Amino acid sequence: MGVKSSGSGSLGGVEYAVLYLFQVWNMPFCTCFMLDKLSIKRLNNGPSDPRRPKLRHRPQRPKDPCKRKSEMAIANILKAVILGVILTLTAPSGKGWAQEPVTLISGDITLNGTLVLADGQTLSDGIILLTHGTLAHNGMETIQGLQSVLEERGISTLAITLGLGISDRTGFYDCTIPSRHLHQDGVAEIGQWLAWLKDQGAQDITIMGHSRGGNQTAWFAAENANAGFSRVILLAPMLGDPVKQAAGYEARYGQPLAGLLSKAQDMVAAGKGDDLMAVPGLLYCKDTRASAAAFVSYYAPEPRRDTATLLPVIAQPVLVIGGTADQVVTGLQAAVAPLSDDENLTLVMIEDADHSFLDFSAEDVADAIEEFVKG
């Protein structure tokens, strides 16, 4: 297994150039030519990224060039050139950030996805099938951000919204609706979307998931080695520690998990798994109702809900990405470390990234994915 560490994200070349040009544009021409140096730093006023050369502007010697008509003419020409460059850099290229909604019929419900093809690419050029985390959707900031930065790198994506038992679901799950969905439902839907992509002519398919979606992706990969995907990417995938889960449930909802789980398991054993029970909480839903089967699927001990146990079983190359500041999925590096001899597995830790992987962290994630997918 290769273990890598990636620094916090940095401005891309286009962003550096645009910021620089706007600063020059807003300076008096005579002043900008007398600057000794100009170094563009991060927008957050943090230190310059050592990986990128500083942008400098070389000084001119005339003391007062603004008084000379010829130099003013040059200034106007340069401003026109600068404006043209800005428009070129900021204009969308080809398809650009074009999102196409797609649907899939699964039983009696409609599943939604968002397809983003990189400029000049088709499904036959390769694509990433991307699954969100707990009770989320494909329009959440983490997922949309990933689609955007990957498209910039020429990587197409299909981000899906898991149905969670609701037809045509959009947005975060509505906790007023009783939960009948199962953790395993997401595993099955990943397989359905993979089949859909293949039917559309997609090739070189990578399956990827974030958080709980990462575990569901790993679960699918471990049990469907011949399903026709090329590689697996797991972004802060869920780990399954029953002790931590029980402690977390009681801390969040104020009741021990054991008694509720025992009741739900008894109902399932009695053939009443579809019956609803009032619970203080299910996942992120407080004071809600859930079927006994749903409660068991999310809280009963199940080794496959621990992503670390699935990694040795996956036949395809696997990239695991974590954040050093992640407070949701903790201990990822320690959990994966015992698998360090597996050459099929690569772990990348993003410095200062939390569980959402936004902004600069998204750029670092995309860089790791690009290297993994394109080699």
Tab-separated table of C-alpha atoms in Angstrom:
chain	number	residue	atom	x	y	z
A	1	MET	CA	0.000	0.000	0.000
A	2	GLY	CA	1.271	3.459	-0.808
A	3	VAL	CA	0.664	6.076	1.885
A	4	LYS	CA	0.809	9.674	0.782
A	5	SER	CA	0.223	13.011	2.445
A	6	SER	CA	-1.157	15.950	0.562
A	7	GLY	CA	-0.892	19.547	1.679
A	8	SER	CA	-3.818	21.918	1.846
A	9	GLY	CA	-5.142	23.069	-1.514
A	10	SER	CA	-3.893	26.025	-3.476
A	11	LEU	CA	-5.089	28.386	-6.114
A	12	GLY	CA	-5.051	26.931	-9.603
A	13	GLY	CA	-3.077	28.549	-12.404
A	14	VAL	CA	-6.146	30.254	-13.840
A	15	GLU	CA	-7.091	31.719	-10.472
A	16	TYR	CA	-3.561	33.047	-9.960
A	17	ALA	CA	-3.501	34.623	-13.401
A	18	VAL	CA	-6.932	36.219	-13.104
A	19	LEU	CA	-6.181	37.623	-9.648
A	20	TYR	CA	-2.867	38.999	-10.901
A	21	LEU	CA	-4.412	40.593	-13.980
A	22	PHE	CA	-7.178	42.221	-11.991
A	23	GLN	CA	-4.617	43.710	-9.612
A	24	VAL	CA	-2.621	45.100	-12.536
A	25	TRP	CA	-5.818	46.408	-14.160
A	26	ASN	CA	-6.771	48.364	-11.070
A	27	MET	CA	-3.338	49.968	-10.642
A	28	PRO	CA	-2.297	53.212	-12.319
A	29	PHE	CA	-0.160	52.144	-15.243
A	30	CYS	CA	2.860	54.152	-14.096
A	31	THR	CA	2.683	52.643	-10.621
A	32	CYS	CA	2.423	49.053	-11.728
A	33	PHE	CA	5.505	49.379	-13.909
A	34	MET	CA	7.567	50.729	-11.021
A	35	LEU	CA	6.791	47.859	-8.684
A	36	ASP	CA	9.833	45.877	-7.712
A	37	LYS	CA	7.879	42.671	-7.064
A	38	LEU	CA	4.364	41.394	-7.039
A	39	SER	CA	3.651	38.143	-5.236
A	40	ILE	CA	0.157	36.745	-5.296
A	41	LYS	CA	-0.854	35.004	-2.100
A	42	ARG	CA	-3.874	32.959	-1.184
A	43	LEU	CA	-7.174	34.708	-0.962
A	44	ASN	CA	-7.284	33.914	2.753
A	45	ASN	CA	-4.041	35.847	3.284
A	46	GLY	CA	-2.261	32.666	4.283
A	47	PRO	CA	1.303	31.871	3.246
A	48	SER	CA	2.155	31.403	-0.397
A	49	ASP	CA	1.972	27.851	-1.663
A	50	PRO	CA	5.614	26.682	-1.921
A	51	ARG	CA	4.636	24.394	-4.756
A	52	ARG	CA	3.891	27.330	-7.047
A	53	PRO	CA	6.318	29.970	-8.295
A	54	LYS	CA	5.572	33.474	-7.234
A	55	LEU	CA	4.297	35.831	-9.892
A	56	ARG	CA	6.564	38.793	-10.265
A	57	HIS	CA	6.439	41.983	-12.290
A	58	ARG	CA	9.729	43.400	-13.479
A	59	PRO	CA	10.244	47.161	-12.858
A	60	GLN	CA	10.685	49.825	-15.503
A	61	ARG	CA	13.205	52.623	-15.109
A	62	PRO	CA	11.464	55.842	-16.283
A	63	LYS	CA	10.529	57.995	-13.344
A	64	ASP	CA	7.266	59.331	-14.686
A	65	PRO	CA	6.177	57.260	-17.703
A	66	CYS	CA	2.544	58.227	-17.326
A	67	LYS	CA	3.272	61.653	-18.807
A	68	ARG	CA	4.444	60.288	-22.097
A	69	LYS	CA	1.721	59.851	-24.691
A	70	SER	CA	3.432	56.933	-26.351
A	71	GLU	CA	3.601	55.042	-23.099
A	72	MET	CA	-0.029	55.855	-22.372
A	73	ALA	CA	-0.890	54.332	-25.725
A	74	ILE	CA	1.021	51.224	-24.730
A	75	ALA	CA	-0.886	51.216	-21.466
A	76	ASN	CA	-4.205	51.206	-23.290
A	77	ILE	CA	-3.059	48.397	-25.545
A	78	LEU	CA	-1.923	46.348	-22.578
A	79	LYS	CA	-5.217	46.902	-20.816
A	80	ALA	CA	-7.069	45.646	-23.872
A	81	VAL	CA	-4.829	42.582	-23.983
A	82	ILE	CA	-5.346	41.975	-20.272
A	83	LEU	CA	-9.114	42.173	-20.673
A	84	GLY	CA	-8.965	39.701	-23.537
A	85	VAL	CA	-6.906	37.273	-21.463
A	86	ILE	CA	-9.323	37.581	-18.536
A	87	LEU	CA	-12.293	36.849	-20.775
A	88	THR	CA	-10.474	33.882	-22.288
A	89	LEU	CA	-9.516	32.431	-18.906
A	90	THR	CA	-12.938	32.830	-17.380
A	91	ALA	CA	-15.052	31.792	-20.357
A	92	PRO	CA	-16.510	28.254	-20.281
A	93	SER	CA	-14.791	25.864	-22.646
A	94	GLY	CA	-16.918	23.506	-24.696
A	95	LYS	CA	-19.494	21.851	-22.487
A	96	GLY	CA	-17.815	23.345	-19.382
A	97	TRP	CA	-19.774	22.828	-16.193
A	98	ALA	CA	-22.789	21.281	-17.917
A	99	GLN	CA	-24.995	19.059	-15.755
A	100	GLU	CA	-27.439	16.610	-17.263
A	101	PRO	CA	-30.130	15.105	-15.026
A	102	VAL	CA	-30.672	11.394	-15.628
A	103	THR	CA	-33.115	8.927	-14.092
A	104	LEU	CA	-33.329	5.221	-13.425
A	105	ILE	CA	-36.452	3.228	-12.594
A	106	SER	CA	-35.924	0.806	-9.709
A	107	GLY	CA	-39.042	-1.161	-8.867
A	108	ASP	CA	-41.730	1.415	-8.208
A	109	ILE	CA	-39.439	4.369	-7.518
A	110	THR	CA	-37.478	6.750	-9.719
A	111	LEU	CA	-33.825	7.309	-8.885
A	112	ASN	CA	-32.047	10.537	-9.825
A	113	GLY	CA	-28.526	11.205	-10.993
A	114	THR	CA	-26.499	14.111	-12.341
A	115	LEU	CA	-24.186	13.400	-15.248
A	116	VAL	CA	-21.250	15.714	-15.938
A	117	LEU	CA	-19.199	14.937	-19.029
A	118	ALA	CA	-15.827	16.653	-19.188
A	119	ASP	CA	-15.166	18.813	-22.221
A	120	GLY	CA	-14.712	16.669	-25.323
A	121	GLN	CA	-15.374	13.436	-23.429
A	122	THR	CA	-17.975	10.719	-23.899
A	123	LEU	CA	-19.026	7.864	-21.641
A	124	SER	CA	-16.681	5.564	-23.524
A	125	ASP	CA	-13.725	7.673	-22.360
A	126	GLY	CA	-14.265	6.718	-18.721
A	127	ILE	CA	-16.392	7.956	-15.829
A	128	ILE	CA	-16.637	7.953	-12.042
A	129	LEU	CA	-19.861	6.761	-10.391
A	130	LEU	CA	-20.144	8.874	-7.235
A	131	THR	CA	-22.292	8.087	-4.163
A	132	HIS	CA	-23.035	10.522	-1.319
A	133	GLY	CA	-23.092	9.952	2.438
A	134	THR	CA	-25.739	9.465	5.138
A	135	LEU	CA	-29.225	10.767	4.240
A	136	ALA	CA	-27.650	13.207	1.775
A	137	HIS	CA	-28.065	13.760	-1.969
A	138	ASN	CA	-26.071	14.450	-5.112
A	139	GLY	CA	-26.632	18.205	-4.902
A	140	MET	CA	-24.846	18.614	-1.577
A	141	GLU	CA	-21.809	20.877	-1.609
A	142	THR	CA	-19.258	18.097	-1.205
A	143	ILE	CA	-20.555	16.142	-4.192
A	144	GLN	CA	-21.119	19.121	-6.490
A	145	GLY	CA	-17.703	20.469	-5.587
A	146	LEU	CA	-16.076	17.178	-6.515
A	147	GLN	CA	-17.898	17.041	-9.832
A	148	SER	CA	-16.710	20.558	-10.643
A	149	VAL	CA	-13.017	20.087	-9.832
A	150	LEU	CA	-12.937	16.694	-11.538
A	151	GLU	CA	-14.520	18.130	-14.685
A	152	GLU	CA	-11.758	20.733	-14.747
A	153	ARG	CA	-9.278	17.853	-14.873
A	154	GLY	CA	-11.044	16.151	-17.751
A	155	ILE	CA	-12.770	13.519	-15.608
A	156	SER	CA	-16.475	12.804	-16.131
A	157	THR	CA	-18.761	11.858	-13.251
A	158	LEU	CA	-22.225	10.529	-12.527
A	159	ALA	CA	-23.365	11.555	-9.045
A	160	ILE	CA	-26.397	9.621	-7.839
A	161	THR	CA	-29.015	10.270	-5.181
A	162	LEU	CA	-29.896	7.120	-3.255
A	163	GLY	CA	-33.659	6.639	-3.128
A	164	LEU	CA	-34.009	5.790	0.574
A	165	GLY	CA	-37.413	4.407	-0.323
A	166	ILE	CA	-38.677	7.680	-1.834
A	167	SER	CA	-39.410	8.111	-5.539
A	168	ASP	CA	-37.766	11.063	-7.291
A	169	ARG	CA	-35.988	12.083	-4.095
A	170	THR	CA	-34.109	15.390	-4.015
A	171	GLY	CA	-32.441	17.195	-1.130
A	172	PHE	CA	-31.633	15.784	2.274
A	173	TYR	CA	-33.889	13.075	3.659
A	174	ASP	CA	-37.097	14.373	5.249
A	175	CYS	CA	-37.020	13.050	8.812
A	176	THR	CA	-40.795	13.444	9.182
A	177	ILE	CA	-41.150	10.471	6.832
A	178	PRO	CA	-40.891	7.114	8.644
A	179	SER	CA	-37.679	5.347	7.673
A	180	ARG	CA	-38.078	2.010	5.943
A	181	HIS	CA	-34.833	2.176	3.972
A	182	LEU	CA	-31.926	-0.157	4.679
A	183	HIS	CA	-28.187	0.403	4.573
A	184	GLN	CA	-27.955	-2.440	2.053
A	185	ASP	CA	-30.349	-0.654	-0.325
A	186	GLY	CA	-27.544	1.717	-1.256
A	187	VAL	CA	-25.291	-1.196	-2.157
A	188	ALA	CA	-27.928	-2.522	-4.547
A	189	GLU	CA	-28.549	0.887	-6.133
A	190	ILE	CA	-24.853	1.329	-6.877
A	191	GLY	CA	-25.072	-1.901	-8.842
A	192	GLN	CA	-28.144	-0.673	-10.713
A	193	TRP	CA	-26.467	2.575	-11.719
A	194	LEU	CA	-23.342	0.699	-12.777
A	195	ALA	CA	-25.466	-1.480	-15.050
A	196	TRP	CA	-27.179	1.651	-16.411
A	197	LEU	CA	-23.826	3.205	-17.276
A	198	LYS	CA	-22.712	0.067	-19.081
A	199	ASP	CA	-25.982	0.040	-21.033
A	200	GLN	CA	-25.217	3.606	-22.148
A	201	GLY	CA	-21.843	2.500	-23.488
A	202	ALA	CA	-19.678	3.630	-20.580
A	203	GLN	CA	-16.223	2.113	-20.268
A	204	ASP	CA	-13.419	2.299	-17.709
A	205	ILE	CA	-15.861	2.928	-14.852
A	206	THR	CA	-14.560	3.886	-11.417
A	207	ILE	CA	-16.918	3.544	-8.460
A	208	MET	CA	-16.511	6.077	-5.675
A	209	GLY	CA	-18.319	6.927	-2.450
A	210	HIS	CA	-18.100	9.463	0.359
A	211	SER	CA	-18.613	8.569	4.029
A	212	ARG	CA	-21.454	6.017	4.319
A	213	GLY	CA	-21.511	5.983	0.537
A	214	GLY	CA	-17.867	4.973	0.692
A	215	ASN	CA	-18.738	1.946	2.781
A	216	GLN	CA	-21.612	1.036	0.469
A	217	THR	CA	-19.257	1.350	-2.497
A	218	ALA	CA	-16.657	-0.867	-0.824
A	219	TRP	CA	-19.359	-3.388	0.115
A	220	PHE	CA	-20.514	-3.553	-3.499
A	221	ALA	CA	-16.957	-3.879	-4.799
A	222	ALA	CA	-16.086	-6.663	-2.362
A	223	GLU	CA	-19.057	-8.785	-3.411
A	224	ASN	CA	-19.193	-7.982	-7.140
A	225	ALA	CA	-15.653	-8.281	-8.458
A	226	ASN	CA	-16.858	-9.136	-11.973
A	227	ALA	CA	-19.455	-6.374	-12.287
A	228	GLY	CA	-17.403	-4.425	-14.818
A	229	PHE	CA	-15.723	-1.594	-12.919
A	230	SER	CA	-12.025	-0.763	-13.115
A	231	ARG	CA	-11.128	0.745	-9.745
A	232	VAL	CA	-12.523	1.957	-6.419
A	233	ILE	CA	-12.180	5.312	-4.638
A	234	LEU	CA	-13.290	5.701	-1.021
A	235	LEU	CA	-13.446	9.237	0.388
A	236	ALA	CA	-13.513	9.202	4.204
A	237	PRO	CA	-15.377	5.869	4.179
A	238	MET	CA	-17.415	4.909	7.226
A	239	LEU	CA	-15.800	2.633	9.791
A	240	GLY	CA	-17.920	0.267	11.855
A	241	ASP	CA	-17.021	0.084	15.530
A	242	PRO	CA	-20.020	-1.249	17.526
A	243	VAL	CA	-18.687	0.140	20.808
A	244	LYS	CA	-18.216	3.632	19.387
A	245	GLN	CA	-21.581	3.436	17.668
A	246	ALA	CA	-23.393	2.550	20.886
A	247	ALA	CA	-21.633	5.313	22.803
A	248	GLY	CA	-22.365	7.817	20.073
A	249	TYR	CA	-26.043	6.883	19.956
A	250	GLU	CA	-26.513	7.365	23.686
A	251	ALA	CA	-24.595	10.647	23.647
A	252	ARG	CA	-26.706	12.001	20.792
A	253	TYR	CA	-30.150	10.699	21.763
A	254	GLY	CA	-29.936	10.144	25.505
A	255	GLN	CA	-30.967	6.481	25.486
A	256	PRO	CA	-28.894	3.298	25.388
A	257	LEU	CA	-28.814	1.631	21.995
A	258	ALA	CA	-28.842	-1.936	23.291
A	259	GLY	CA	-32.456	-2.047	24.456
A	260	LEU	CA	-33.840	-0.483	21.280
A	261	LEU	CA	-31.773	-2.775	19.082
A	262	SER	CA	-32.881	-5.851	21.014
A	263	LYS	CA	-36.518	-4.860	20.562
A	264	ALA	CA	-36.048	-4.311	16.832
A	265	GLN	CA	-34.260	-7.632	16.408
A	266	ASP	CA	-37.073	-9.435	18.225
A	267	MET	CA	-39.620	-7.821	15.893
A	268	VAL	CA	-37.640	-8.898	12.831
A	269	ALA	CA	-37.335	-12.443	14.176
A	270	ALA	CA	-41.111	-12.513	14.698
A	271	GLY	CA	-41.729	-11.537	11.075
A	272	LYS	CA	-42.609	-7.943	11.957
A	273	GLY	CA	-39.616	-6.243	10.379
A	274	ASP	CA	-41.849	-3.877	8.400
A	275	ASP	CA	-43.677	-2.658	11.514
A	276	LEU	CA	-42.807	0.834	12.671
A	277	MET	CA	-41.377	1.643	16.063
A	278	ALA	CA	-40.930	5.023	17.726
A	279	VAL	CA	-37.251	5.667	18.362
A	280	PRO	CA	-35.355	8.615	19.857
A	281	GLY	CA	-33.227	8.715	16.748
A	282	LEU	CA	-32.180	7.003	13.534
A	283	LEU	CA	-28.955	8.225	11.961
A	284	TYR	CA	-29.450	12.038	11.885
A	285	CYS	CA	-33.230	11.956	12.428
A	286	LYS	CA	-34.336	12.755	15.988
A	287	ASP	CA	-37.613	11.535	17.560
A	288	THR	CA	-38.700	9.651	14.493
A	289	ARG	CA	-40.291	6.389	13.431
A	290	ALA	CA	-38.500	3.570	11.686
A	291	SER	CA	-39.252	0.024	10.701
A	292	ALA	CA	-37.650	-2.619	12.860
A	293	ALA	CA	-35.763	-3.881	9.815
A	294	ALA	CA	-34.378	-0.407	9.126
A	295	PHE	CA	-33.178	-0.007	12.702
A	296	VAL	CA	-31.469	-3.391	12.617
A	297	SER	CA	-29.806	-2.674	9.266
A	298	TYR	CA	-28.143	0.476	10.599
A	299	TYR	CA	-27.295	-0.563	14.152
A	300	ALA	CA	-26.930	-4.344	14.451
A	301	PRO	CA	-23.303	-5.554	14.440
A	302	GLU	CA	-22.322	-6.190	10.822
A	303	PRO	CA	-18.658	-6.611	9.795
A	304	ARG	CA	-19.354	-5.346	6.277
A	305	ARG	CA	-20.327	-1.929	7.642
A	306	ASP	CA	-16.685	-1.574	8.680
A	307	THR	CA	-14.916	-0.540	5.496
A	308	ALA	CA	-11.522	-1.693	6.774
A	309	THR	CA	-12.719	-5.310	6.799
A	310	LEU	CA	-13.746	-5.058	3.140
A	311	LEU	CA	-10.527	-3.652	1.701
A	312	PRO	CA	-8.577	-6.945	1.552
A	313	VAL	CA	-11.430	-8.559	-0.375
A	314	ILE	CA	-11.653	-6.006	-3.188
A	315	ALA	CA	-9.918	-7.244	-6.331
A	316	GLN	CA	-9.612	-3.897	-8.123
A	317	PRO	CA	-7.118	-1.136	-7.236
A	318	VAL	CA	-8.402	0.950	-4.323
A	319	LEU	CA	-7.667	4.555	-3.388
A	320	VAL	CA	-8.650	5.586	0.147
A	321	ILE	CA	-8.638	9.325	0.878
A	322	GLY	CA	-8.942	10.757	4.378
A	323	GLY	CA	-8.701	14.133	6.060
A	324	THR	CA	-6.397	14.810	8.980
A	325	ALA	CA	-9.017	17.116	10.543
A	326	ASP	CA	-11.991	14.788	9.996
A	327	GLN	CA	-14.062	14.605	13.196
A	328	VAL	CA	-16.752	12.331	11.713
A	329	VAL	CA	-14.696	9.403	10.440
A	330	THR	CA	-11.846	9.225	12.931
A	331	GLY	CA	-9.013	6.718	13.011
A	332	LEU	CA	-9.060	5.999	9.290
A	333	GLN	CA	-5.298	5.915	8.879
A	334	ALA	CA	-4.893	3.647	11.902
A	335	ALA	CA	-7.594	1.315	10.592
A	336	VAL	CA	-5.980	1.015	7.178
A	337	ALA	CA	-2.382	0.756	8.440
A	338	PRO	CA	-2.500	-3.039	9.044
A	339	LEU	CA	-3.125	-3.425	5.304
A	340	SER	CA	0.077	-1.597	4.386
A	341	ASP	CA	1.530	-4.605	2.543
A	342	ASP	CA	-1.292	-4.618	-0.008
A	343	GLU	CA	0.112	-3.159	-3.238
A	344	ASN	CA	-3.448	-2.863	-4.527
A	345	LEU	CA	-4.245	-0.191	-1.940
A	346	THR	CA	-3.215	3.456	-1.763
A	347	LEU	CA	-3.986	5.788	1.140
A	348	VAL	CA	-3.808	9.566	0.761
A	349	MET	CA	-4.325	11.836	3.771
A	350	ILE	CA	-5.294	15.432	2.999
A	351	GLU	CA	-3.753	17.851	5.479
A	352	ASP	CA	-6.262	19.979	7.432
A	353	ALA	CA	-9.228	18.521	5.537
A	354	ASP	CA	-12.420	17.886	7.480
A	355	HIS	CA	-15.195	15.472	6.534
A	356	SER	CA	-16.686	17.756	3.882
A	357	PHE	CA	-13.551	18.247	1.746
A	358	LEU	CA	-14.535	21.696	0.522
A	359	ASP	CA	-12.592	24.481	-1.191
A	360	PHE	CA	-8.829	23.820	-1.238
A	361	SER	CA	-9.337	20.304	0.138
A	362	ALA	CA	-11.521	19.457	-2.853
A	363	GLU	CA	-8.655	20.441	-5.151
A	364	ASP	CA	-6.295	18.115	-3.288
A	365	VAL	CA	-8.822	15.293	-3.469
A	366	ALA	CA	-9.205	15.862	-7.207
A	367	ASP	CA	-5.430	15.826	-7.689
A	368	ALA	CA	-5.192	12.467	-5.919
A	369	ILE	CA	-8.064	11.082	-7.978
A	370	GLU	CA	-6.561	12.323	-11.240
A	371	GLU	CA	-3.250	10.625	-10.477
A	372	PHE	CA	-5.032	7.398	-9.511
A	373	VAL	CA	-7.389	7.309	-12.498
A	374	LYS	CA	-5.066	8.567	-15.209
A	375	GLY	CA	-1.877	7.054	-13.822
